[in-house]
mmCIF file of C-alpha atoms and ligand atoms in Angstrom:
data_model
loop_
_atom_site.group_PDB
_atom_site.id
_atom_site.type_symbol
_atom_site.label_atom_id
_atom_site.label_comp_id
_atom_site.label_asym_id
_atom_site.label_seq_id
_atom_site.Cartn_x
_atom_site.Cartn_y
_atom_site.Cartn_z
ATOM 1 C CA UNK A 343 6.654 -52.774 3.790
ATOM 2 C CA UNK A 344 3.292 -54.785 3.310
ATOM 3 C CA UNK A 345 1.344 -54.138 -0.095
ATOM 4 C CA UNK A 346 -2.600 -54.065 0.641
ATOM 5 C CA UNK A 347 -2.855 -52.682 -3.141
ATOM 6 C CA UNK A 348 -6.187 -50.685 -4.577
ATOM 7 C CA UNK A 349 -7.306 -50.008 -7.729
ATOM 8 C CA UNK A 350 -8.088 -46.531 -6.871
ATOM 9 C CA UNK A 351 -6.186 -45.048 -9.128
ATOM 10 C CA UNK A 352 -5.059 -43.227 -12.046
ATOM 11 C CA UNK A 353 -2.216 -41.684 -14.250
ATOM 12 C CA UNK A 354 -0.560 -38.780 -12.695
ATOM 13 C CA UNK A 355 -0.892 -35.406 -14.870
ATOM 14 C CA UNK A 356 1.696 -33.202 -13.411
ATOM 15 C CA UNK A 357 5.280 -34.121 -11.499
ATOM 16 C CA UNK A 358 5.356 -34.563 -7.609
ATOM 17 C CA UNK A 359 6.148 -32.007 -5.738
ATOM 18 C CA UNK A 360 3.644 -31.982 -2.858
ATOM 19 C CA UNK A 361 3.905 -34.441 0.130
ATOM 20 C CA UNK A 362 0.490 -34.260 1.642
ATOM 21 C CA UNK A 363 0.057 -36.292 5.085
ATOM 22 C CA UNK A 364 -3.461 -37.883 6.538
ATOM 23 C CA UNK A 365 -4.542 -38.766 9.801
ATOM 24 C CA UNK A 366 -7.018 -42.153 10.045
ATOM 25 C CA UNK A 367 -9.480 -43.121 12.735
ATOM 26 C CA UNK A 368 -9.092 -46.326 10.967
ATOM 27 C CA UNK A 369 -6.605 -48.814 12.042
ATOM 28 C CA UNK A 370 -4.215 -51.677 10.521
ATOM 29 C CA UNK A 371 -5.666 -53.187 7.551
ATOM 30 C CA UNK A 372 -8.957 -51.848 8.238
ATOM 31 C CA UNK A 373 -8.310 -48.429 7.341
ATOM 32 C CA UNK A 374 -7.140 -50.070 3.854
ATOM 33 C CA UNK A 375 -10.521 -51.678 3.974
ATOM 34 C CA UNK A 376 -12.375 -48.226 4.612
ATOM 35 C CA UNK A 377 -10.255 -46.683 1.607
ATOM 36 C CA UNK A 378 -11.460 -49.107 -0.620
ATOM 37 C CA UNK A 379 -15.116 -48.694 0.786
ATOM 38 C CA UNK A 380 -15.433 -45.247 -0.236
ATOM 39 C CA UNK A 381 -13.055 -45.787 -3.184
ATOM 40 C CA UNK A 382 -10.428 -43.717 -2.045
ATOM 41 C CA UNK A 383 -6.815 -44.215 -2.085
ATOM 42 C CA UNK A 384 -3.487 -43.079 -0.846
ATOM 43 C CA UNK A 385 -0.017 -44.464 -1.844
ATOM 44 C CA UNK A 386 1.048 -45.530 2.087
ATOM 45 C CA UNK A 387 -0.928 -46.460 5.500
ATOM 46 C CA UNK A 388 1.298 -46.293 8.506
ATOM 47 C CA UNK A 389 -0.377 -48.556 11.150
ATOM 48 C CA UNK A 390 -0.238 -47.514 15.288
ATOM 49 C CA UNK A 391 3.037 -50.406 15.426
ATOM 50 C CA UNK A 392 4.960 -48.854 12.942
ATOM 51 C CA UNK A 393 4.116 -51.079 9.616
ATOM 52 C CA UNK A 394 3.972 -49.640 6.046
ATOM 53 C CA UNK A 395 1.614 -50.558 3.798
ATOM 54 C CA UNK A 396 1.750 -49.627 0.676
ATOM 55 C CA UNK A 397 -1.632 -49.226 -1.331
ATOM 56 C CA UNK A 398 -0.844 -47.369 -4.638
ATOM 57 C CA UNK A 399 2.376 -47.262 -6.760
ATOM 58 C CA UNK A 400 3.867 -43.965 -6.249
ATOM 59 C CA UNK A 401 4.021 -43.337 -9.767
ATOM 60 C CA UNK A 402 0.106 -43.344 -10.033
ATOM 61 C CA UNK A 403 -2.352 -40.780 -8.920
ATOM 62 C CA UNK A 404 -3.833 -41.581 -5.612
ATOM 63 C CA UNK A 405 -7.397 -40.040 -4.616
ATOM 64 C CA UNK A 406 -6.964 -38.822 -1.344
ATOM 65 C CA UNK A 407 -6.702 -35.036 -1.341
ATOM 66 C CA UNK A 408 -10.169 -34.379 -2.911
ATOM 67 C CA UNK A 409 -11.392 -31.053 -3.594
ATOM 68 C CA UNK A 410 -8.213 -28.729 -2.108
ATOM 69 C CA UNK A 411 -6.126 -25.747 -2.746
ATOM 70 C CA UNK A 412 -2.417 -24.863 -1.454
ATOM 71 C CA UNK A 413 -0.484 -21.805 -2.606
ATOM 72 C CA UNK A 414 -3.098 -20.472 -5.581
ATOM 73 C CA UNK A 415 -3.442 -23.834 -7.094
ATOM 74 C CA UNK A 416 -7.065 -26.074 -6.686
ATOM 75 C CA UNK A 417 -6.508 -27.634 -10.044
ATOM 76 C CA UNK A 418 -5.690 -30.868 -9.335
ATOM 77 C CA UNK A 419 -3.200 -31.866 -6.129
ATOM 78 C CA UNK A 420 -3.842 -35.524 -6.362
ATOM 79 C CA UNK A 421 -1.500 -35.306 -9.507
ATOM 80 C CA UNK A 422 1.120 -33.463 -7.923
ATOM 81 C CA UNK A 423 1.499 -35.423 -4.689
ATOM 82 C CA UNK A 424 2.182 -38.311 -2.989
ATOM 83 C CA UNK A 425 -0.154 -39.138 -0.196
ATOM 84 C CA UNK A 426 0.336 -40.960 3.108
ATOM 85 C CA UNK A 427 -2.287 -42.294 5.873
ATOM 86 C CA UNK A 428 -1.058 -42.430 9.548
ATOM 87 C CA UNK A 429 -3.597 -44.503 11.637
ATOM 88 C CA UNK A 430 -4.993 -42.642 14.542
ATOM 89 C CA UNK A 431 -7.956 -43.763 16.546
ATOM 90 C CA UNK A 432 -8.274 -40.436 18.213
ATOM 91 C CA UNK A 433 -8.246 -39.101 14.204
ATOM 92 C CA UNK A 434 -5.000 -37.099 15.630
ATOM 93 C CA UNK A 435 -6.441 -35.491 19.062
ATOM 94 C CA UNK A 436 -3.830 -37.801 21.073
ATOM 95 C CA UNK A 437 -0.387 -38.555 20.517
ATOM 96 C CA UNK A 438 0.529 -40.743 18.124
ATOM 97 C CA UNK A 439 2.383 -43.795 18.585
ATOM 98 C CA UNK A 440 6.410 -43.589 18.795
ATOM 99 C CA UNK A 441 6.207 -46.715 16.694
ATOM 100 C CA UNK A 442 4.431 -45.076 13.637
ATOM 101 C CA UNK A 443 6.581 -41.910 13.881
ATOM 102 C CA UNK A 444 9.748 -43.762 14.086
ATOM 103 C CA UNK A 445 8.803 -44.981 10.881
ATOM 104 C CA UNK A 446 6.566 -42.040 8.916
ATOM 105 C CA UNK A 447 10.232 -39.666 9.515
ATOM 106 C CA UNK A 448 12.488 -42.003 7.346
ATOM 107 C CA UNK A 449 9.249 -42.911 4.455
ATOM 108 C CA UNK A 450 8.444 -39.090 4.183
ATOM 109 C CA UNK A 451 12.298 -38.428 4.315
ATOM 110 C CA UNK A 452 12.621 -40.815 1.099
ATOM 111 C CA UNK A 453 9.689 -39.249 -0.274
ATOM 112 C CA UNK A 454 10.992 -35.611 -0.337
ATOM 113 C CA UNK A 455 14.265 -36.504 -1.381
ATOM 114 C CA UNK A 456 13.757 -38.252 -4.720
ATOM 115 C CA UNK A 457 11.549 -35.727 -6.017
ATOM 116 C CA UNK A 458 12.948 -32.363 -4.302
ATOM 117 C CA UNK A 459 9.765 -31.726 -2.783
ATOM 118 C CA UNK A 460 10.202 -28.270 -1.473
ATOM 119 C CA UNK A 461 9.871 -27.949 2.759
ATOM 120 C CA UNK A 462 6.591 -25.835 1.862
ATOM 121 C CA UNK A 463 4.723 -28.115 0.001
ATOM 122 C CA UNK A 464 4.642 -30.373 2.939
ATOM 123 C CA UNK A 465 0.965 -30.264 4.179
ATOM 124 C CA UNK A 466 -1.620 -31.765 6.042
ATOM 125 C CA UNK A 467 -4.972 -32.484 4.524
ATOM 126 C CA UNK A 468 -6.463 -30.085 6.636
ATOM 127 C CA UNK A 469 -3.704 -27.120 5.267
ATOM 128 C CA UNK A 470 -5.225 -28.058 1.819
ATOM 129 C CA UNK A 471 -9.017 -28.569 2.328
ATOM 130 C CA UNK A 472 -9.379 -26.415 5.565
ATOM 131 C CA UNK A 473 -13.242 -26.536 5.337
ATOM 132 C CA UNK A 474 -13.732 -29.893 4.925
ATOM 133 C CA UNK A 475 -10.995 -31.931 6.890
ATOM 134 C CA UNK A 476 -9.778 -32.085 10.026
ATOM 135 C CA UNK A 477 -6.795 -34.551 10.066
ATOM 136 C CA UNK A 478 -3.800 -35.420 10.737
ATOM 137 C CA UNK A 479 -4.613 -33.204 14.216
ATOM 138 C CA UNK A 480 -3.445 -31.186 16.315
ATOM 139 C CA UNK A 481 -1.528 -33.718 18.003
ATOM 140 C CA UNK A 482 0.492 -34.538 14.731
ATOM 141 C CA UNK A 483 4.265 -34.013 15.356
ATOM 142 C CA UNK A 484 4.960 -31.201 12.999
ATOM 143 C CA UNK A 485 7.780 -29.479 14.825
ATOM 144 C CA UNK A 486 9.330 -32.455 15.224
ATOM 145 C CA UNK A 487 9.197 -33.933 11.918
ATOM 146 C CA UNK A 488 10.535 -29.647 10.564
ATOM 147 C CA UNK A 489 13.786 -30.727 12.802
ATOM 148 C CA UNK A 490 13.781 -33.975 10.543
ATOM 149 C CA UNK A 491 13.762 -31.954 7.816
ATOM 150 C CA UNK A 492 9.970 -32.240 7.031
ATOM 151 C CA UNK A 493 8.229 -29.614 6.618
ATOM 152 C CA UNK A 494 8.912 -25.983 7.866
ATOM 153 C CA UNK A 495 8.089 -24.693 11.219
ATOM 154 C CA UNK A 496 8.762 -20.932 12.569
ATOM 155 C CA UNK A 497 11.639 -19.394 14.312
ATOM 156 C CA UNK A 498 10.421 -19.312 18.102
ATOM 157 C CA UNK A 499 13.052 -16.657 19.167
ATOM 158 C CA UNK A 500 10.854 -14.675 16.451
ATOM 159 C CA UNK A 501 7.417 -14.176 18.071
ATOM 160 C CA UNK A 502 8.086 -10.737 20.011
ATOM 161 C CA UNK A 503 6.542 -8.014 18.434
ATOM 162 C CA UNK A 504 10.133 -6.230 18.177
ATOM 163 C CA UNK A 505 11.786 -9.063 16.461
ATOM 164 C CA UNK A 506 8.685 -9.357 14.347
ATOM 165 C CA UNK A 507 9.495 -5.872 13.209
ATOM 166 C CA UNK A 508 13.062 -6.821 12.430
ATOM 167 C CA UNK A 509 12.209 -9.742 10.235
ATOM 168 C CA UNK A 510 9.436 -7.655 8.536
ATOM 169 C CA UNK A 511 12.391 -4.771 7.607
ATOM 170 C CA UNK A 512 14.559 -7.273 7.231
ATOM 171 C CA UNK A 513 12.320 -8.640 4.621
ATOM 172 C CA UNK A 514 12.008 -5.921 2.164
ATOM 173 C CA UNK A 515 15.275 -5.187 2.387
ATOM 174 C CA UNK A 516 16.324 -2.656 5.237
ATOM 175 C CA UNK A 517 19.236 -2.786 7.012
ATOM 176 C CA UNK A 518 18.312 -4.479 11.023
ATOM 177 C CA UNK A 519 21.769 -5.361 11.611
ATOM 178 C CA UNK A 520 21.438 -3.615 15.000
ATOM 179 C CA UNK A 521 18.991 -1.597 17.238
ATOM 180 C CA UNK A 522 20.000 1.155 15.972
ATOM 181 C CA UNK A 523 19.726 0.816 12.690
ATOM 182 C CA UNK A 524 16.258 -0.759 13.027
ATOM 183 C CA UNK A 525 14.999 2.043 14.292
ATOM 184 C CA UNK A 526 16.639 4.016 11.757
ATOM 185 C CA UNK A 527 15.198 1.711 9.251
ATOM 186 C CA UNK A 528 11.784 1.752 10.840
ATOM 187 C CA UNK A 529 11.450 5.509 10.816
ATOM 188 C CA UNK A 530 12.969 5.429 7.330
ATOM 189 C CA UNK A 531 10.090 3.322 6.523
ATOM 190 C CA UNK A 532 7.528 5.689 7.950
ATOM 191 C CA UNK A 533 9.260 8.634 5.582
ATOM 192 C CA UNK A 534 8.382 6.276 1.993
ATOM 193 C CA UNK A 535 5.393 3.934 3.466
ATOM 194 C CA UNK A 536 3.487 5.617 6.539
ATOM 195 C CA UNK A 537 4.472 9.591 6.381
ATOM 196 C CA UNK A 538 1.295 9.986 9.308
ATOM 197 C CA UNK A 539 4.070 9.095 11.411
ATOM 198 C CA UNK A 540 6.794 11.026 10.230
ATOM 199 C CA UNK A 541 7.132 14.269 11.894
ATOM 200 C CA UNK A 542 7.230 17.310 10.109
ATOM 201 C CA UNK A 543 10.461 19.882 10.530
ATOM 202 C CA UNK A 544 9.955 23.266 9.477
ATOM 203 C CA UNK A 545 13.501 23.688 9.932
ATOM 204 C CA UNK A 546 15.563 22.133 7.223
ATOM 205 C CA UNK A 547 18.472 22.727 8.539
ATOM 206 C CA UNK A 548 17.783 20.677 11.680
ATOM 207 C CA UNK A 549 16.240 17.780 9.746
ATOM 208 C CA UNK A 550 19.592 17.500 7.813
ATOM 209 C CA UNK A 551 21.663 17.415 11.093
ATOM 210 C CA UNK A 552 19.101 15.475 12.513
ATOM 211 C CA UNK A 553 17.176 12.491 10.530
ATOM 212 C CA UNK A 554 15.899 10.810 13.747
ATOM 213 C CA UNK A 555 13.072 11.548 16.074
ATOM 214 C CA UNK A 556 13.879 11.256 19.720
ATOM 215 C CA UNK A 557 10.877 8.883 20.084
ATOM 216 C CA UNK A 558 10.363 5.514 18.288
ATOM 217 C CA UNK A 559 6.610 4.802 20.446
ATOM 218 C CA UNK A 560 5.295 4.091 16.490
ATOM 219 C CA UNK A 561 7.082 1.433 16.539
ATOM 220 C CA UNK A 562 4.605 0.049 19.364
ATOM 221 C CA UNK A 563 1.724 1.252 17.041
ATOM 222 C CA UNK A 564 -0.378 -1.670 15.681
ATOM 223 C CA UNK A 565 -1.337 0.484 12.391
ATOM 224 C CA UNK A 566 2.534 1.012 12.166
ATOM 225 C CA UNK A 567 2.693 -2.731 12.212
ATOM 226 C CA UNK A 568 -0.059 -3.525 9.545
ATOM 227 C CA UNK A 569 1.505 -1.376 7.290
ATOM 228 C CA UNK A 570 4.666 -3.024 7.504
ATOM 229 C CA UNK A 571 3.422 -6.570 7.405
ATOM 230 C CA UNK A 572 1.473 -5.513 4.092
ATOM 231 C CA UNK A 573 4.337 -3.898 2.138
ATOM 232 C CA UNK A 574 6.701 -7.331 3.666
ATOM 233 C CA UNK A 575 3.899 -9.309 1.904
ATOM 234 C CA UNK A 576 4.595 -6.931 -1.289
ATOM 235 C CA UNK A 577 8.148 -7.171 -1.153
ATOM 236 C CA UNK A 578 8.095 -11.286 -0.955
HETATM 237 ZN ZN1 ZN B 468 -7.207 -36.915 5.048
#
């Protein structure tokens, strides 16, 4: 680690607890350079061969997040985060270099680990300032960096609508431990969420001895599904 220090800075106002990462068209030292142009700051640059440079203490409020917002709060995420530049020519379109990577995994691994920064409040600027910024790209290595323990990615065995529907009863509570039950569950939803699907038994008798329909097609039913999604998001 190289310091290229700026004196963009200030004192911090809350604790860190935000890691928030930056892609640069900017290379080496000039990106540095280009910081201290615009009077901006960050606390590391990681160049294309893999050096850190460090360019504010961590302990000090950088100014690199800029007007933002993550999880209800726009107050003031410079305070609550440490911020880190990965050089990019492409500004994040192409891959970026092994070199840089190799590097960025163990720096943001430190990072998270002394201050317990929780796996969702690992962001990119662009998660944080969505109309304004476009970096670090859509090249950025975030699945990659989740299996490092960075960050969070999603559960790819999740994205069929059935499982989707398993996860979302699973979520507010229901029992999904097998098909079965899910659809159990699901139509035991309908009864207390989404009766319009639920239906109707004049004879009691008969909807004692038998609490299931024969036919679960609701469950294909996309207003089925944005019910469910929106009492999941309830039950959170
Ligand atoms: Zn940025």
């Amino acid at each position: 680690m190289r310091e290229m220090l700026l004196p963009h800075f200030n004192e911090r106002r809350l604790p860190v607890d935000m890691l928030v990462l930056h892609a640069t068209a900017h290379c080496g030292e000039d990106a540095v350079r280009c910081l201290d142009t615009c009077k901006l700051s960050c606390h590391y640059v990681v160049t294309q061969e893999g050096e850190i440079l460090k360019v504010v203490d961590e302990s000090k409020r950088a100014w690199h997040a800029g007007v933002s917002c993550w999880r209800g709060d726009d107050e003031d995420l410079n305070s609550r985060s440490v911020g880190i530049e990965v050089c990019s020519p492409s500004l994040g379109q192409e891959p970026f270099a092994e070199e840089q990577i190799n590097v960025l995994i163990p720096l943001c691994r430190d990072i998270i680990g002394r201050y317990g920064i929780p796996p969702q409040n690992v962001v990119g600027h662009s998660d944080i300032a969505p109309l304004r910024k476009p970096d670090p790209g859509l090249a950025f290595p975030w699945r990659r960096l989740s299996r490092e323990g960075i960050g969070l990615w999603y559960d790819e065995e999740r994205l069929q609508p059935e499982d989707d529907i398993v996860f979302l009863l699973g979520m507010i509570g229901y029992d999904v431990r097998s098909k079965a039950v899910v659809q159990a569950s699901a139509y035991a939803f309908c009864r207390r969420f989404a009766p319009q699907f639920v239906q109707k038994d004049a004879d009691i008798q008969h909807l004692v001895e038998h609490v299931l329909p024969d036919d679960f097609g609701f469950m294909a039913d996309r207003e089925f599904l944005k019910i469910l999604k929106a009492v999941a998001f309830a039950y959170k």
